[in-house]
PDB file of C-alpha atoms in Angstrom:
ATOM      1  CA  MET H   1      21.837 -28.273   1.330  1.00  0.00           C
ATOM      2  CA  GLN H   2      25.140 -27.131   2.825  1.00  0.00           C
ATOM      3  CA  HIS H   3      24.176 -28.527   6.241  1.00  0.00           C
ATOM      4  CA  TRP H   4      23.078 -31.787   4.625  1.00  0.00           C
ATOM      5  CA  PHE H   5      26.351 -32.041   2.715  1.00  0.00           C
ATOM      6  CA  LYS H   6      28.339 -31.496   5.912  1.00  0.00           C
ATOM      7  CA  ASN H   7      26.327 -33.997   7.959  1.00  0.00           C
ATOM      8  CA  VAL H   8      26.452 -36.849   5.432  1.00  0.00           C
ATOM      9  CA  LYS H   9      29.455 -38.943   6.445  1.00  0.00           C
ATOM     10  CA  ASP H  10      31.497 -41.715   4.819  1.00  0.00           C
ATOM     11  CA  VAL H  11      29.494 -42.003   1.589  1.00  0.00           C
ATOM     12  CA  PRO H  12      30.020 -40.542  -1.904  1.00  0.00           C
ATOM     13  CA  LYS H  13      28.400 -37.110  -2.142  1.00  0.00           C
ATOM     14  CA  LYS H  14      28.339 -34.059  -4.369  1.00  0.00           C
ATOM     15  CA  LEU H  15      27.322 -30.437  -3.880  1.00  0.00           C
ATOM     16  CA  THR H  16      26.467 -28.006  -6.664  1.00  0.00           C
ATOM     17  CA  ILE H  17      25.823 -24.345  -5.833  1.00  0.00           C
ATOM     18  CA  ASN H  18      24.316 -22.400  -8.687  1.00  0.00           C
ATOM     19  CA  GLY H  19      23.885 -18.690  -9.264  1.00  0.00           C
ATOM     20  CA  PRO H  20      21.392 -16.500  -7.393  1.00  0.00           C
ATOM     21  CA  ALA H  21      18.508 -16.885  -9.848  1.00  0.00           C
ATOM     22  CA  HIS H  22      16.125 -19.829  -9.556  1.00  0.00           C
ATOM     23  CA  MET H  23      16.547 -22.346 -12.349  1.00  0.00           C
ATOM     24  CA  GLU H  24      13.593 -23.329 -14.494  1.00  0.00           C
ATOM     25  CA  ARG H  25      11.850 -26.529 -13.523  1.00  0.00           C
ATOM     26  CA  PRO H  26      12.608 -29.376 -14.058  1.00  0.00           C
ATOM     27  CA  PHE H  27      16.226 -28.084 -13.904  1.00  0.00           C
ATOM     28  CA  TRP H  28      16.945 -28.803 -17.543  1.00  0.00           C
ATOM     29  CA  GLU H  29      20.212 -26.819 -17.316  1.00  0.00           C
ATOM     30  CA  MET H  30      21.506 -29.544 -14.976  1.00  0.00           C
ATOM     31  CA  HIS H  31      20.152 -32.551 -16.887  1.00  0.00           C
ATOM     32  CA  ASP H  32      23.509 -33.676 -18.301  1.00  0.00           C
ATOM     33  CA  GLU H  33      25.099 -33.747 -14.860  1.00  0.00           C
ATOM     34  CA  ILE H  34      22.071 -35.364 -13.238  1.00  0.00           C
ATOM     35  CA  LEU H  35      22.026 -38.120 -15.872  1.00  0.00           C
ATOM     36  CA  ARG H  36      25.748 -38.786 -15.431  1.00  0.00           C
ATOM     37  CA  TRP H  37      25.164 -39.231 -11.680  1.00  0.00           C
ATOM     38  CA  TYR H  38      22.216 -41.610 -12.075  1.00  0.00           C
ATOM     39  CA  ASP H  39      23.782 -43.521 -14.975  1.00  0.00           C
ATOM     40  CA  TYR H  40      26.734 -44.258 -12.705  1.00  0.00           C
ATOM     41  CA  TRP H  41      24.762 -45.289  -9.607  1.00  0.00           C
ATOM     42  CA  LEU H  42      21.695 -46.931 -11.182  1.00  0.00           C
ATOM     43  CA  LYS H  43      23.078 -48.400 -14.415  1.00  0.00           C
ATOM     44  CA  GLY H  44      26.734 -48.958 -13.546  1.00  0.00           C
ATOM     45  CA  ILE H  45      27.957 -46.801 -16.442  1.00  0.00           C
ATOM     46  CA  ASP H  46      31.359 -45.200 -15.796  1.00  0.00           C
ATOM     47  CA  THR H  47      30.557 -41.602 -16.688  1.00  0.00           C
ATOM     48  CA  GLY H  48      33.592 -40.098 -14.919  1.00  0.00           C
ATOM     49  CA  ILE H  49      31.336 -38.251 -12.480  1.00  0.00           C
ATOM     50  CA  MET H  50      33.116 -39.685  -9.429  1.00  0.00           C
ATOM     51  CA  GLU H  51      36.573 -38.589 -10.606  1.00  0.00           C
ATOM     52  CA  GLU H  52      35.496 -34.945 -10.488  1.00  0.00           C
ATOM     53  CA  PRO H  53      35.804 -32.748  -7.364  1.00  0.00           C
ATOM     54  CA  PRO H  54      32.784 -33.189  -5.052  1.00  0.00           C
ATOM     55  CA  VAL H  55      31.924 -29.467  -4.888  1.00  0.00           C
ATOM     56  CA  LYS H  56      31.100 -27.181  -7.795  1.00  0.00           C
ATOM     57  CA  TYR H  57      30.032 -23.574  -7.183  1.00  0.00           C
ATOM     58  CA  TRP H  58      29.120 -20.643  -9.411  1.00  0.00           C
ATOM     59  CA  VAL H  59      31.155 -17.467  -8.883  1.00  0.00           C
ATOM     60  CA  MET H  60      29.208 -14.277  -9.553  1.00  0.00           C
ATOM     61  CA  GLY H  61      31.257 -11.454 -11.051  1.00  0.00           C
ATOM     62  CA  GLU H  62      33.613 -14.004 -12.602  1.00  0.00           C
ATOM     63  CA  ASN H  63      30.603 -15.753 -14.170  1.00  0.00           C
ATOM     64  CA  CYS H  64      32.012 -19.274 -14.190  1.00  0.00           C
ATOM     65  CA  TYR H  65      32.040 -22.432 -12.097  1.00  0.00           C
ATOM     66  CA  ARG H  66      34.877 -23.356  -9.750  1.00  0.00           C
ATOM     67  CA  THR H  67      35.425 -26.649  -7.950  1.00  0.00           C
ATOM     68  CA  ALA H  68      36.589 -27.630  -4.476  1.00  0.00           C
ATOM     69  CA  GLU H  69      37.193 -30.731  -2.397  1.00  0.00           C
ATOM     70  CA  ASP H  70      34.838 -29.676   0.412  1.00  0.00           C
ATOM     71  CA  TRP H  71      32.517 -26.912   1.631  1.00  0.00           C
ATOM     72  CA  PRO H  72      33.477 -24.580   3.227  1.00  0.00           C
ATOM     73  CA  ILE H  73      36.438 -24.553   0.860  1.00  0.00           C
ATOM     74  CA  PRO H  74      39.627 -25.982   2.408  1.00  0.00           C
ATOM     75  CA  GLY H  75      42.254 -23.286   2.892  1.00  0.00           C
ATOM     76  CA  THR H  76      39.672 -20.516   3.232  1.00  0.00           C
ATOM     77  CA  LYS H  77      41.161 -17.364   4.742  1.00  0.00           C
ATOM     78  CA  TRP H  78      38.538 -16.492   7.342  1.00  0.00           C
ATOM     79  CA  THR H  79      38.523 -12.698   7.650  1.00  0.00           C
ATOM     80  CA  LYS H  80      36.799 -10.515  10.241  1.00  0.00           C
ATOM     81  CA  TYR H  81      35.434  -7.100   9.292  1.00  0.00           C
ATOM     82  CA  TYR H  82      34.316  -4.529  11.850  1.00  0.00           C
ATOM     83  CA  LEU H  83      31.561  -1.913  11.617  1.00  0.00           C
ATOM     84  CA  HIS H  84      33.073   1.539  12.169  1.00  0.00           C
ATOM     85  CA  SER H  85      31.634   5.028  12.291  1.00  0.00           C
ATOM     86  CA  TRP H  86      31.345   7.089   9.105  1.00  0.00           C
ATOM     87  CA  GLU H  87      29.883   3.992   7.358  1.00  0.00           C
ATOM     88  CA  ARG H  88      33.238   2.255   7.218  1.00  0.00           C
ATOM     89  CA  LEU H  89      33.818  -1.514   7.052  1.00  0.00           C
ATOM     90  CA  LYS H  90      37.384  -2.321   8.082  1.00  0.00           C
ATOM     91  CA  THR H  91      39.537  -5.308   8.993  1.00  0.00           C
ATOM     92  CA  GLU H  92      41.013  -3.308  11.891  1.00  0.00           C
ATOM     93  CA  SER H  93      39.161  -3.786  15.163  1.00  0.00           C
ATOM     94  CA  HIS H  94      38.039  -0.949  17.411  1.00  0.00           C
ATOM     95  CA  LEU H  95      40.382   0.852  19.767  1.00  0.00           C
ATOM     96  CA  PRO H  96      39.561   0.868  23.506  1.00  0.00           C
ATOM     97  CA  SER H  97      37.269   3.753  24.411  1.00  0.00           C
ATOM     98  CA  SER H  98      40.137   5.383  26.327  1.00  0.00           C
ATOM     99  CA  GLU H  99      42.207   5.641  23.145  1.00  0.00           C
ATOM    100  CA  THR H 100      39.717   6.930  20.605  1.00  0.00           C
ATOM    101  CA  GLN H 101      37.574   9.973  19.914  1.00  0.00           C
ATOM    102  CA  ALA H 102      33.982  10.391  21.028  1.00  0.00           C
ATOM    103  CA  ALA H 103      32.700   9.659  17.511  1.00  0.00           C
ATOM    104  CA  GLU H 104      33.839   6.022  17.764  1.00  0.00           C
ATOM    105  CA  ARG H 105      32.172   5.583  21.157  1.00  0.00           C
ATOM    106  CA  THR H 106      28.809   6.957  20.031  1.00  0.00           C
ATOM    107  CA  PRO H 107      26.634   4.126  18.673  1.00  0.00           C
ATOM    108  CA  ASP H 108      25.223   4.315  15.150  1.00  0.00           C
ATOM    109  CA  ALA H 109      21.459   4.774  15.086  1.00  0.00           C
ATOM    110  CA  PHE H 110      18.435   5.205  12.849  1.00  0.00           C
ATOM    111  CA  VAL H 111      14.705   5.748  13.252  1.00  0.00           C
ATOM    112  CA  GLN H 112      12.160   3.896  11.129  1.00  0.00           C
ATOM    113  CA  MET H 113       8.867   5.680  10.578  1.00  0.00           C
ATOM    114  CA  PRO H 114       5.752   3.463  10.768  1.00  0.00           C
ATOM    115  CA  PRO H 115       4.988   1.600   7.532  1.00  0.00           C
ATOM    116  CA  VAL H 116       1.582   3.323   7.441  1.00  0.00           C
ATOM    117  CA  LYS H 117       3.478   6.611   7.016  1.00  0.00           C
ATOM    118  CA  THR H 118       6.221   5.818   4.529  1.00  0.00           C
ATOM    119  CA  MET H 119       7.516   3.275   2.022  1.00  0.00           C
ATOM    120  CA  LYS H 120      11.137   4.278   2.684  1.00  0.00           C
ATOM    121  CA  ILE H 121      13.201   1.723   4.589  1.00  0.00           C
ATOM    122  CA  GLU H 122      15.804   3.290   6.843  1.00  0.00           C
ATOM    123  CA  ARG H 123      19.115   1.496   7.191  1.00  0.00           C
ATOM    124  CA  LEU H 124      22.729   1.609   8.271  1.00  0.00           C
ATOM    125  CA  ARG H 125      25.311   1.006   5.549  1.00  0.00           C
ATOM    126  CA  TYR H 126      28.976   0.070   5.862  1.00  0.00           C
ATOM    127  CA  MET H 127      31.486  -0.088   2.999  1.00  0.00           C
ATOM    128  CA  THR H 128      35.098  -1.106   2.571  1.00  0.00           C
ATOM    129  CA  GLU H 129      37.532   1.150   0.805  1.00  0.00           C
ATOM    130  CA  PRO H 130      37.813   0.430  -2.931  1.00  0.00           C
ATOM    131  CA  LEU H 131      39.561  -2.932  -3.276  1.00  0.00           C
ATOM    132  CA  ALA H 132      43.103  -2.845  -4.615  1.00  0.00           C
ATOM    133  CA  GLU H 133      42.697  -6.095  -6.561  1.00  0.00           C
ATOM    134  CA  ASP H 134      40.110  -8.679  -7.541  1.00  0.00           C
ATOM    135  CA  THR H 135      38.973 -10.476  -4.388  1.00  0.00           C
ATOM    136  CA  LEU H 136      37.114 -13.795  -4.239  1.00  0.00           C
ATOM    137  CA  VAL H 137      34.666 -14.213  -1.367  1.00  0.00           C
ATOM    138  CA  ALA H 138      33.231 -17.735  -1.265  1.00  0.00           C
ATOM    139  CA  GLY H 139      31.573 -19.488   1.642  1.00  0.00           C
ATOM    140  CA  PRO H 140      29.479 -18.891   4.755  1.00  0.00           C
ATOM    141  CA  ILE H 141      29.105 -15.454   6.381  1.00  0.00           C
ATOM    142  CA  SER H 142      27.748 -14.236   9.701  1.00  0.00           C
ATOM    143  CA  LEU H 143      27.323 -10.863  11.381  1.00  0.00           C
ATOM    144  CA  THR H 144      27.593 -10.301  15.128  1.00  0.00           C
ATOM    145  CA  LEU H 145      25.691  -7.173  16.090  1.00  0.00           C
ATOM    146  CA  TYR H 146      25.244  -5.417  19.428  1.00  0.00           C
ATOM    147  CA  ALA H 147      22.157  -3.239  19.460  1.00  0.00           C
ATOM    148  CA  GLU H 148      19.314  -1.804  21.490  1.00  0.00           C
ATOM    149  CA  ILE H 149      15.797  -1.171  20.208  1.00  0.00           C
ATOM    150  CA  ASP H 150      12.776   0.640  21.653  1.00  0.00           C
ATOM    151  CA  GLN H 151      10.341  -2.235  21.065  1.00  0.00           C
ATOM    152  CA  GLU H 152       9.948  -5.805  22.321  1.00  0.00           C
ATOM    153  CA  ASP H 153      10.894  -7.248  18.934  1.00  0.00           C
ATOM    154  CA  THR H 154      12.126  -6.426  15.450  1.00  0.00           C
ATOM    155  CA  ASN H 155      13.413  -8.149  12.319  1.00  0.00           C
ATOM    156  CA  TRP H 156      17.102  -7.745  11.535  1.00  0.00           C
ATOM    157  CA  ILE H 157      17.826  -7.966   7.805  1.00  0.00           C
ATOM    158  CA  VAL H 158      21.443  -7.989   6.601  1.00  0.00           C
ATOM    159  CA  VAL H 159      22.190  -7.424   2.913  1.00  0.00           C
ATOM    160  CA  LEU H 160      25.588  -7.934   1.269  1.00  0.00           C
ATOM    161  CA  LYS H 161      26.180  -5.991  -1.959  1.00  0.00           C
ATOM    162  CA  ASP H 162      28.893  -5.595  -4.557  1.00  0.00           C
ATOM    163  CA  VAL H 163      29.266  -1.830  -5.079  1.00  0.00           C
ATOM    164  CA  GLY H 164      31.268  -0.130  -7.793  1.00  0.00           C
ATOM    165  CA  PRO H 165      33.653  -0.085  -9.436  1.00  0.00           C
ATOM    166  CA  ASP H 166      34.709   2.968  -7.434  1.00  0.00           C
ATOM    167  CA  VAL H 167      37.853   4.688  -8.723  1.00  0.00           C
ATOM    168  CA  SER H 168      37.461   7.794  -6.593  1.00  0.00           C
ATOM    169  CA  VAL H 169      39.853   8.949  -3.891  1.00  0.00           C
ATOM    170  CA  ARG H 170      38.329   9.600  -0.479  1.00  0.00           C
ATOM    171  CA  THR H 171      40.009  12.162   1.753  1.00  0.00           C
ATOM    172  CA  GLN H 172      38.887  14.941   4.086  1.00  0.00           C
ATOM    173  CA  ARG H 173      39.018  17.433   1.246  1.00  0.00           C
ATOM    174  CA  GLU H 174      35.780  19.067   0.169  1.00  0.00           C
ATOM    175  CA  GLY H 175      34.236  16.990  -2.601  1.00  0.00           C
ATOM    176  CA  GLU H 176      36.199  13.851  -1.690  1.00  0.00           C
ATOM    177  CA  ARG H 177      34.577  13.029   1.652  1.00  0.00           C
ATOM    178  CA  PHE H 178      31.651  10.984   0.405  1.00  0.00           C
ATOM    179  CA  VAL H 179      31.019   7.906  -1.677  1.00  0.00           C
ATOM    180  CA  PRO H 180      29.766   8.813  -5.177  1.00  0.00           C
ATOM    181  CA  GLY H 181      25.990   8.535  -5.303  1.00  0.00           C
ATOM    182  CA  ASP H 182      25.808   6.994  -8.773  1.00  0.00           C
ATOM    183  CA  LEU H 183      27.737   3.756  -8.134  1.00  0.00           C
ATOM    184  CA  PRO H 184      26.002   0.606  -9.390  1.00  0.00           C
ATOM    185  CA  GLU H 185      24.992  -1.842  -6.666  1.00  0.00           C
ATOM    186  CA  ARG H 186      24.315  -5.569  -6.997  1.00  0.00           C
ATOM    187  CA  GLU H 187      22.750  -7.531  -4.154  1.00  0.00           C
ATOM    188  CA  LEU H 188      24.551 -10.808  -3.511  1.00  0.00           C
ATOM    189  CA  THR H 189      22.930 -12.400  -0.478  1.00  0.00           C
ATOM    190  CA  ARG H 190      20.917 -11.773   2.693  1.00  0.00           C
ATOM    191  CA  GLY H 191      20.533 -12.907   6.264  1.00  0.00           C
ATOM    192  CA  TRP H 192      17.582 -12.585   8.636  1.00  0.00           C
ATOM    193  CA  LEU H 193      16.946 -12.870  12.349  1.00  0.00           C
ATOM    194  CA  LYS H 194      13.958 -12.042  14.538  1.00  0.00           C
ATOM    195  CA  ALA H 195      15.332 -10.289  17.623  1.00  0.00           C
ATOM    196  CA  SER H 196      13.318 -12.437  20.042  1.00  0.00           C
ATOM    197  CA  HIS H 197      14.875 -15.585  18.500  1.00  0.00           C
ATOM    198  CA  ARG H 198      18.466 -14.482  19.182  1.00  0.00           C
ATOM    199  CA  ALA H 199      19.214 -17.527  21.392  1.00  0.00           C
ATOM    200  CA  VAL H 200      22.119 -19.586  20.043  1.00  0.00           C
ATOM    201  CA  ASP H 201      22.892 -23.279  20.519  1.00  0.00           C
ATOM    202  CA  PRO H 202      26.689 -23.260  21.095  1.00  0.00           C
ATOM    203  CA  GLU H 203      27.059 -27.001  20.479  1.00  0.00           C
ATOM    204  CA  ARG H 204      25.560 -26.828  16.989  1.00  0.00           C
ATOM    205  CA  SER H 205      27.030 -23.458  16.013  1.00  0.00           C
ATOM    206  CA  GLU H 206      30.151 -22.791  13.975  1.00  0.00           C
ATOM    207  CA  PRO H 207      32.200 -19.555  14.073  1.00  0.00           C
ATOM    208  CA  TYR H 208      30.697 -18.697  10.666  1.00  0.00           C
ATOM    209  CA  ALA H 209      27.241 -20.245  11.180  1.00  0.00           C
ATOM    210  CA  PRO H 210      25.313 -19.539  14.400  1.00  0.00           C
ATOM    211  CA  TRP H 211      22.599 -22.125  15.096  1.00  0.00           C
ATOM    212  CA  HIS H 212      19.342 -20.708  16.468  1.00  0.00           C
ATOM    213  CA  PRO H 213      16.820 -23.126  18.048  1.00  0.00           C
ATOM    214  CA  LEU H 214      13.894 -20.987  16.769  1.00  0.00           C
ATOM    215  CA  THR H 215      11.538 -22.624  19.264  1.00  0.00           C
ATOM    216  CA  LYS H 216       8.865 -21.138  21.497  1.00  0.00           C
ATOM    217  CA  GLU H 217      10.828 -22.258  24.555  1.00  0.00           C
ATOM    218  CA  ALA H 218      13.965 -20.429  23.385  1.00  0.00           C
ATOM    219  CA  GLN H 219      12.140 -17.226  22.424  1.00  0.00           C
ATOM    220  CA  GLN H 220      13.120 -14.160  24.487  1.00  0.00           C
ATOM    221  CA  PRO H 221      11.242 -10.850  24.131  1.00  0.00           C
ATOM    222  CA  VAL H 222      13.586  -7.872  23.959  1.00  0.00           C
ATOM    223  CA  VAL H 223      13.663  -5.430  26.870  1.00  0.00           C
ATOM    224  CA  PRO H 224      13.412  -1.978  25.207  1.00  0.00           C
ATOM    225  CA  GLY H 225      16.603  -0.016  25.770  1.00  0.00           C
ATOM    226  CA  GLU H 226      18.660  -3.099  26.639  1.00  0.00           C
ATOM    227  CA  ILE H 227      21.749  -3.906  24.593  1.00  0.00           C
ATOM    228  CA  ASN H 228      21.730  -7.467  23.231  1.00  0.00           C
ATOM    229  CA  GLU H 229      24.027  -9.544  21.079  1.00  0.00           C
ATOM    230  CA  TYR H 230      22.586 -10.776  17.778  1.00  0.00           C
ATOM    231  CA  GLN H 231      24.421 -13.424  15.771  1.00  0.00           C
ATOM    232  CA  ILE H 232      22.950 -13.369  12.271  1.00  0.00           C
ATOM    233  CA  GLU H 233      23.714 -16.025   9.680  1.00  0.00           C
ATOM    234  CA  VAL H 234      23.999 -14.682   6.138  1.00  0.00           C
ATOM    235  CA  LEU H 235      23.356 -17.124   3.305  1.00  0.00           C
ATOM    236  CA  SER H 236      26.584 -18.329   1.692  1.00  0.00           C
ATOM    237  CA  VAL H 237      27.901 -16.489  -1.324  1.00  0.00           C
ATOM    238  CA  ALA H 238      30.537 -16.855  -4.033  1.00  0.00           C
ATOM    239  CA  ASN H 239      31.443 -13.554  -5.676  1.00  0.00           C
ATOM    240  CA  MET H 240      34.493 -12.071  -7.355  1.00  0.00           C
ATOM    241  CA  PHE H 241      34.666  -8.470  -6.113  1.00  0.00           C
TER     242      PHE H 241
END
């Protein structure tokens, strides 16, 4: 729907983004708004629907709707985060290899046992430090990942969570080195990409939304042990952290 909204030009349009749960059919929660739209366009009744902002989106965590003039929201502060060692997610980029310790140069890794042997899903996790203030994240997200695998293909799955609140202090002191294990976690959104479909169409891509052809012609088996770039689109989110 976000691509449709963007591609529709020079006509009246509206976009409503609801919360993460599927609404009951036939969308009775939205009936009042739907009727106002159709009463205006089909019956000529001035319901005031066209005087309202064209975009309305539900903010998780804040648990209310906000409005905007466009999507992505005009004035968005696009922010890059980088995956660091020790499970850290930071806005600071990496230092050159000549200026940092060996730990930063060693790639993160994990081994997944065959699904016929275990139900446990191995993963890598990266977290920011506890946020100093309430932070609204609303709009598209993507992850650029450089990785090597030992197979010809795999499925990359990226999950964004709201973790906390975390009021602990993390230092190198004993007992303060690790994230508390009992923090509540709430999944917000996901992104997926099959490694062999990593090809990107640069003309149709945005900095926050890589466009993958997903065709047989564009498919590229992975060479085991080869490092590849994977641009993974994560479904848009609106959350007050």
